[in-house]
Amino acid sequence: MMTRNLVLLLVLAGCTDPAQGTIVGNPGLDVLRLASGLDVRTDAAEVAVDQIVLRDCEGVATAVQVGATLDLVDGDGFDAPDGTFCEVEVRFAGDLTAQGVTTNGTASPVSLTLELQPAIMTGTAFTVGEDPLVIELAYPQWFAVAELVEGADGYEVGPGDPSHAGLVDRLVTGSAVFEDADANGTVSETERSENELAKGVRRPGGGR
């Protein structure tokens, strides 16, 4: 088990307003990842994150001030505070963009640009402390190539396209938080079935 090394510059806890209970820290061991679509390999993805807010089971909020664009493939890190929580909210500060290729034999380019609302994940009381977290945005096979707009340069979706709203809804209501027991920054099949801590209200299946 890996001991977390949290470098926190400011802690103001004990309030329900996350703007008044903010942690500013160095990039850490906890990461955000983007799940891949059906028959799609994601080669690059990033999103600007304002804050990651953790609420305990009494509604007391602590916000991790990220203020950066995070790589969702390589897994740029952040530092979550130690404690017992019931909810995690990711507040975005810009569009999510992702590029990849289809893997069904055509190797066609795929491009997503999504305007996101906050992603909220809830669970029964879970402890954050010794092991890192992985927040998986969306879920495996959360979209199919057939839902995208086919053009001369491959498949894409952006604001204004018919499937944009549905993909945004799946991502912000279908994400999940996992305990990363092996601290490798990814979600293994064992972790997916056994280490789910919180999830969005419309995430399929799951370990809780």
mmCIF file of C-alpha atoms in Angstrom:
data_model
loop_
_atom_site.group_PDB
_atom_site.id
_atom_site.type_symbol
_atom_site.label_atom_id
_atom_site.label_comp_id
_atom_site.label_asym_id
_atom_site.label_seq_id
_atom_site.Cartn_x
_atom_site.Cartn_y
_atom_site.Cartn_z
ATOM 1 C CA MET A 1 0.000 0.000 0.000
ATOM 2 C CA MET A 2 1.355 3.362 -0.952
ATOM 3 C CA THR A 3 1.479 6.253 1.482
ATOM 4 C CA ARG A 4 0.141 9.488 0.008
ATOM 5 C CA ASN A 5 2.473 12.453 0.163
ATOM 6 C CA LEU A 6 0.162 15.473 0.204
ATOM 7 C CA VAL A 7 1.714 18.930 -0.083
ATOM 8 C CA LEU A 8 -1.004 21.350 0.995
ATOM 9 C CA LEU A 9 -0.393 25.081 1.090
ATOM 10 C CA LEU A 10 -3.691 26.260 2.540
ATOM 11 C CA VAL A 11 -6.443 24.502 4.476
ATOM 12 C CA LEU A 12 -9.603 26.275 5.644
ATOM 13 C CA ALA A 13 -12.053 23.548 6.639
ATOM 14 C CA GLY A 14 -15.319 23.270 8.511
ATOM 15 C CA CYS A 15 -17.664 25.214 6.225
ATOM 16 C CA THR A 16 -20.272 24.263 3.641
ATOM 17 C CA ASP A 17 -19.183 26.860 1.088
ATOM 18 C CA PRO A 18 -16.263 25.351 -0.861
ATOM 19 C CA ALA A 19 -15.014 28.820 -1.730
ATOM 20 C CA GLN A 20 -14.318 29.193 2.004
ATOM 21 C CA GLY A 21 -12.855 25.705 2.454
ATOM 22 C CA THR A 22 -10.182 25.541 -0.192
ATOM 23 C CA ILE A 23 -7.005 23.506 -0.510
ATOM 24 C CA VAL A 24 -4.294 24.621 -2.887
ATOM 25 C CA GLY A 25 -1.627 22.005 -3.491
ATOM 26 C CA ASN A 26 1.059 20.703 -5.803
ATOM 27 C CA PRO A 27 0.140 18.154 -8.493
ATOM 28 C CA GLY A 28 -0.312 14.875 -6.653
ATOM 29 C CA LEU A 29 -1.083 11.208 -6.967
ATOM 30 C CA ASP A 30 -4.838 11.430 -7.634
ATOM 31 C CA VAL A 31 -5.728 11.569 -11.334
ATOM 32 C CA LEU A 32 -8.562 12.154 -13.800
ATOM 33 C CA ARG A 33 -9.039 9.773 -16.733
ATOM 34 C CA LEU A 34 -11.443 9.710 -19.681
ATOM 35 C CA ALA A 35 -13.106 6.405 -20.532
ATOM 36 C CA SER A 36 -12.960 5.319 -24.170
ATOM 37 C CA GLY A 37 -15.923 4.842 -26.457
ATOM 38 C CA LEU A 38 -16.986 1.621 -28.154
ATOM 39 C CA ASP A 39 -14.410 0.642 -30.804
ATOM 40 C CA VAL A 40 -12.465 3.861 -30.186
ATOM 41 C CA ARG A 41 -8.901 4.278 -28.908
ATOM 42 C CA THR A 42 -8.358 7.630 -27.178
ATOM 43 C CA ASP A 43 -4.915 9.037 -28.014
ATOM 44 C CA ALA A 44 -5.241 12.509 -26.480
ATOM 45 C CA ALA A 45 -7.737 14.196 -24.161
ATOM 46 C CA GLU A 46 -7.682 17.196 -21.862
ATOM 47 C CA VAL A 47 -9.991 19.474 -19.919
ATOM 48 C CA ALA A 48 -9.550 22.612 -17.829
ATOM 49 C CA VAL A 49 -10.576 21.979 -14.209
ATOM 50 C CA ASP A 50 -11.424 24.789 -11.797
ATOM 51 C CA GLN A 51 -12.052 22.839 -8.591
ATOM 52 C CA ILE A 52 -12.612 19.343 -7.295
ATOM 53 C CA VAL A 53 -15.022 19.552 -4.355
ATOM 54 C CA LEU A 54 -15.329 16.769 -1.771
ATOM 55 C CA ARG A 55 -18.299 16.825 0.628
ATOM 56 C CA ASP A 56 -18.584 14.808 3.784
ATOM 57 C CA CYS A 57 -21.813 13.086 4.749
ATOM 58 C CA GLU A 58 -23.012 16.195 6.621
ATOM 59 C CA GLY A 59 -22.578 18.354 3.515
ATOM 60 C CA VAL A 60 -19.385 20.080 4.686
ATOM 61 C CA ALA A 61 -17.331 20.858 1.578
ATOM 62 C CA THR A 62 -13.597 21.032 0.977
ATOM 63 C CA ALA A 63 -12.477 22.264 -2.452
ATOM 64 C CA VAL A 64 -9.190 21.369 -4.119
ATOM 65 C CA GLN A 65 -8.289 24.406 -6.225
ATOM 66 C CA VAL A 66 -6.870 22.918 -9.451
ATOM 67 C CA GLY A 67 -6.949 25.865 -11.874
ATOM 68 C CA ALA A 68 -5.206 23.952 -14.654
ATOM 69 C CA THR A 69 -5.741 21.936 -17.813
ATOM 70 C CA LEU A 70 -5.364 18.244 -16.999
ATOM 71 C CA ASP A 71 -4.229 15.529 -19.396
ATOM 72 C CA LEU A 72 -6.848 12.764 -19.230
ATOM 73 C CA VAL A 73 -4.683 10.163 -20.979
ATOM 74 C CA ASP A 74 -1.339 10.540 -19.197
ATOM 75 C CA GLY A 75 -3.174 11.306 -15.951
ATOM 76 C CA ASP A 76 -2.074 14.696 -14.620
ATOM 77 C CA GLY A 77 -2.375 14.639 -10.850
ATOM 78 C CA PHE A 78 -4.054 16.592 -8.075
ATOM 79 C CA ASP A 79 -4.076 16.191 -4.290
ATOM 80 C CA ALA A 80 -7.326 15.147 -2.615
ATOM 81 C CA PRO A 81 -7.582 15.824 1.126
ATOM 82 C CA ASP A 82 -7.651 12.989 3.638
ATOM 83 C CA GLY A 83 -11.020 12.384 5.275
ATOM 84 C CA THR A 84 -14.359 10.617 5.025
ATOM 85 C CA PHE A 85 -16.668 11.811 2.253
ATOM 86 C CA CYS A 86 -19.944 11.024 0.500
ATOM 87 C CA GLU A 87 -19.674 13.148 -2.652
ATOM 88 C CA VAL A 88 -17.115 14.309 -5.216
ATOM 89 C CA GLU A 89 -17.843 17.113 -7.679
ATOM 90 C CA VAL A 90 -15.580 18.080 -10.587
ATOM 91 C CA ARG A 91 -16.069 21.690 -11.696
ATOM 92 C CA PHE A 92 -14.774 22.335 -15.188
ATOM 93 C CA ALA A 93 -13.382 25.602 -16.532
ATOM 94 C CA GLY A 94 -13.463 24.865 -20.255
ATOM 95 C CA ASP A 95 -14.399 22.368 -22.961
ATOM 96 C CA LEU A 96 -13.227 18.780 -22.902
ATOM 97 C CA THR A 97 -11.401 17.869 -26.101
ATOM 98 C CA ALA A 98 -10.401 14.373 -27.163
ATOM 99 C CA GLN A 99 -8.838 12.812 -30.245
ATOM 100 C CA GLY A 100 -8.444 9.192 -31.214
ATOM 101 C CA VAL A 101 -9.100 6.613 -33.904
ATOM 102 C CA THR A 102 -11.649 3.906 -34.525
ATOM 103 C CA THR A 103 -10.502 0.354 -33.829
ATOM 104 C CA ASN A 104 -13.082 -1.533 -35.881
ATOM 105 C CA GLY A 105 -10.743 -1.964 -38.858
ATOM 106 C CA THR A 106 -10.984 1.504 -40.416
ATOM 107 C CA ALA A 107 -8.627 3.555 -38.167
ATOM 108 C CA SER A 108 -10.670 6.699 -38.890
ATOM 109 C CA PRO A 109 -9.931 9.833 -36.843
ATOM 110 C CA VAL A 110 -12.334 10.669 -33.996
ATOM 111 C CA SER A 111 -12.637 14.104 -32.380
ATOM 112 C CA LEU A 112 -14.818 15.266 -29.469
ATOM 113 C CA THR A 113 -15.397 18.786 -28.147
ATOM 114 C CA LEU A 114 -17.814 18.832 -25.207
ATOM 115 C CA GLU A 115 -19.138 21.779 -23.179
ATOM 116 C CA LEU A 116 -19.445 20.290 -19.700
ATOM 117 C CA GLN A 117 -21.474 20.982 -16.607
ATOM 118 C CA PRO A 118 -20.108 19.787 -13.244
ATOM 119 C CA ALA A 119 -19.776 16.022 -12.806
ATOM 120 C CA ILE A 120 -21.136 14.805 -9.447
ATOM 121 C CA MET A 121 -20.455 11.365 -7.953
ATOM 122 C CA THR A 122 -21.974 10.109 -4.694
ATOM 123 C CA GLY A 123 -21.517 7.064 -2.486
ATOM 124 C CA THR A 124 -21.896 5.790 1.028
ATOM 125 C CA ALA A 125 -19.235 7.107 3.405
ATOM 126 C CA PHE A 126 -15.796 6.384 1.938
ATOM 127 C CA THR A 127 -12.356 7.212 3.275
ATOM 128 C CA VAL A 128 -9.690 9.065 1.311
ATOM 129 C CA GLY A 129 -6.234 8.657 2.741
ATOM 130 C CA GLU A 130 -3.656 5.979 2.131
ATOM 131 C CA ASP A 131 -4.309 5.032 -1.500
ATOM 132 C CA PRO A 132 -4.644 7.480 -4.420
ATOM 133 C CA LEU A 133 -7.888 8.096 -6.303
ATOM 134 C CA VAL A 134 -8.765 7.789 -9.970
ATOM 135 C CA ILE A 135 -11.754 9.797 -11.192
ATOM 136 C CA GLU A 136 -12.964 8.199 -14.401
ATOM 137 C CA LEU A 137 -14.955 10.611 -16.543
ATOM 138 C CA ALA A 138 -17.779 8.719 -18.296
ATOM 139 C CA TYR A 139 -17.604 4.889 -18.425
ATOM 140 C CA PRO A 140 -16.222 2.247 -20.808
ATOM 141 C CA GLN A 141 -17.991 2.239 -24.202
ATOM 142 C CA TRP A 142 -19.976 5.377 -23.297
ATOM 143 C CA PHE A 143 -20.497 6.309 -26.941
ATOM 144 C CA ALA A 144 -20.515 4.573 -30.306
ATOM 145 C CA VAL A 145 -18.984 5.811 -33.543
ATOM 146 C CA ALA A 146 -22.424 5.675 -35.180
ATOM 147 C CA GLU A 147 -23.542 8.538 -32.894
ATOM 148 C CA LEU A 148 -20.869 10.891 -34.210
ATOM 149 C CA VAL A 149 -20.957 13.169 -37.249
ATOM 150 C CA GLU A 150 -19.113 11.623 -40.191
ATOM 151 C CA GLY A 151 -17.110 14.030 -42.306
ATOM 152 C CA ALA A 152 -14.272 14.051 -44.800
ATOM 153 C CA ASP A 153 -11.713 13.897 -41.973
ATOM 154 C CA GLY A 154 -13.368 11.196 -39.871
ATOM 155 C CA TYR A 155 -15.918 11.352 -37.057
ATOM 156 C CA GLU A 156 -16.541 14.262 -34.725
ATOM 157 C CA VAL A 157 -18.944 15.829 -32.245
ATOM 158 C CA GLY A 158 -19.043 19.403 -31.021
ATOM 159 C CA PRO A 159 -21.525 21.896 -29.584
ATOM 160 C CA GLY A 160 -24.592 22.110 -31.808
ATOM 161 C CA ASP A 161 -24.328 18.561 -33.126
ATOM 162 C CA PRO A 162 -27.349 16.316 -32.451
ATOM 163 C CA SER A 163 -25.553 13.921 -30.115
ATOM 164 C CA HIS A 164 -23.605 16.555 -28.141
ATOM 165 C CA ALA A 165 -26.142 16.982 -25.322
ATOM 166 C CA GLY A 166 -26.507 13.226 -24.846
ATOM 167 C CA LEU A 167 -22.759 12.659 -24.638
ATOM 168 C CA VAL A 168 -22.374 15.488 -22.130
ATOM 169 C CA ASP A 169 -25.156 14.019 -19.989
ATOM 170 C CA ARG A 170 -23.560 10.559 -20.020
ATOM 171 C CA LEU A 171 -20.222 11.993 -18.946
ATOM 172 C CA VAL A 172 -21.400 14.270 -16.139
ATOM 173 C CA THR A 173 -23.883 11.721 -14.718
ATOM 174 C CA GLY A 174 -21.920 8.552 -15.492
ATOM 175 C CA SER A 175 -18.474 9.183 -13.997
ATOM 176 C CA ALA A 176 -17.021 7.387 -10.967
ATOM 177 C CA VAL A 177 -14.324 7.552 -8.298
ATOM 178 C CA PHE A 178 -12.085 4.549 -7.632
ATOM 179 C CA GLU A 179 -9.488 3.727 -5.015
ATOM 180 C CA ASP A 180 -6.254 3.097 -6.927
ATOM 181 C CA ALA A 181 -4.870 0.270 -4.781
ATOM 182 C CA ASP A 182 -1.801 -0.346 -6.963
ATOM 183 C CA ALA A 183 -1.177 3.414 -7.409
ATOM 184 C CA ASN A 184 -0.570 3.137 -11.154
ATOM 185 C CA GLY A 185 -3.018 5.880 -12.160
ATOM 186 C CA THR A 186 -5.389 3.565 -14.039
ATOM 187 C CA VAL A 187 -8.460 1.476 -13.184
ATOM 188 C CA SER A 188 -7.898 -2.274 -13.438
ATOM 189 C CA GLU A 189 -10.784 -4.694 -13.846
ATOM 190 C CA THR A 190 -10.380 -5.739 -10.208
ATOM 191 C CA GLU A 191 -10.443 -2.118 -9.053
ATOM 192 C CA ARG A 192 -13.445 -1.473 -11.271
ATOM 193 C CA SER A 193 -15.439 -4.262 -9.617
ATOM 194 C CA GLU A 194 -14.165 -3.898 -6.035
ATOM 195 C CA ASN A 195 -12.846 -0.357 -5.473
ATOM 196 C CA GLU A 196 -15.622 1.945 -6.672
ATOM 197 C CA LEU A 197 -16.161 4.647 -4.026
ATOM 198 C CA ALA A 198 -18.721 6.953 -5.647
ATOM 199 C CA LYS A 199 -20.520 7.260 -8.961
ATOM 200 C CA GLY A 200 -22.864 9.408 -10.996
ATOM 201 C CA VAL A 201 -26.592 8.761 -10.868
ATOM 202 C CA ARG A 202 -26.723 7.284 -14.372
ATOM 203 C CA ARG A 203 -23.522 5.247 -14.425
ATOM 204 C CA PRO A 204 -24.292 1.685 -15.540
ATOM 205 C CA GLY A 205 -23.499 -1.203 -13.193
ATOM 206 C CA GLY A 206 -20.570 -0.678 -10.851
ATOM 207 C CA GLY A 207 -19.188 -2.193 -7.730
ATOM 208 C CA ARG A 208 -21.473 -0.501 -5.202
#
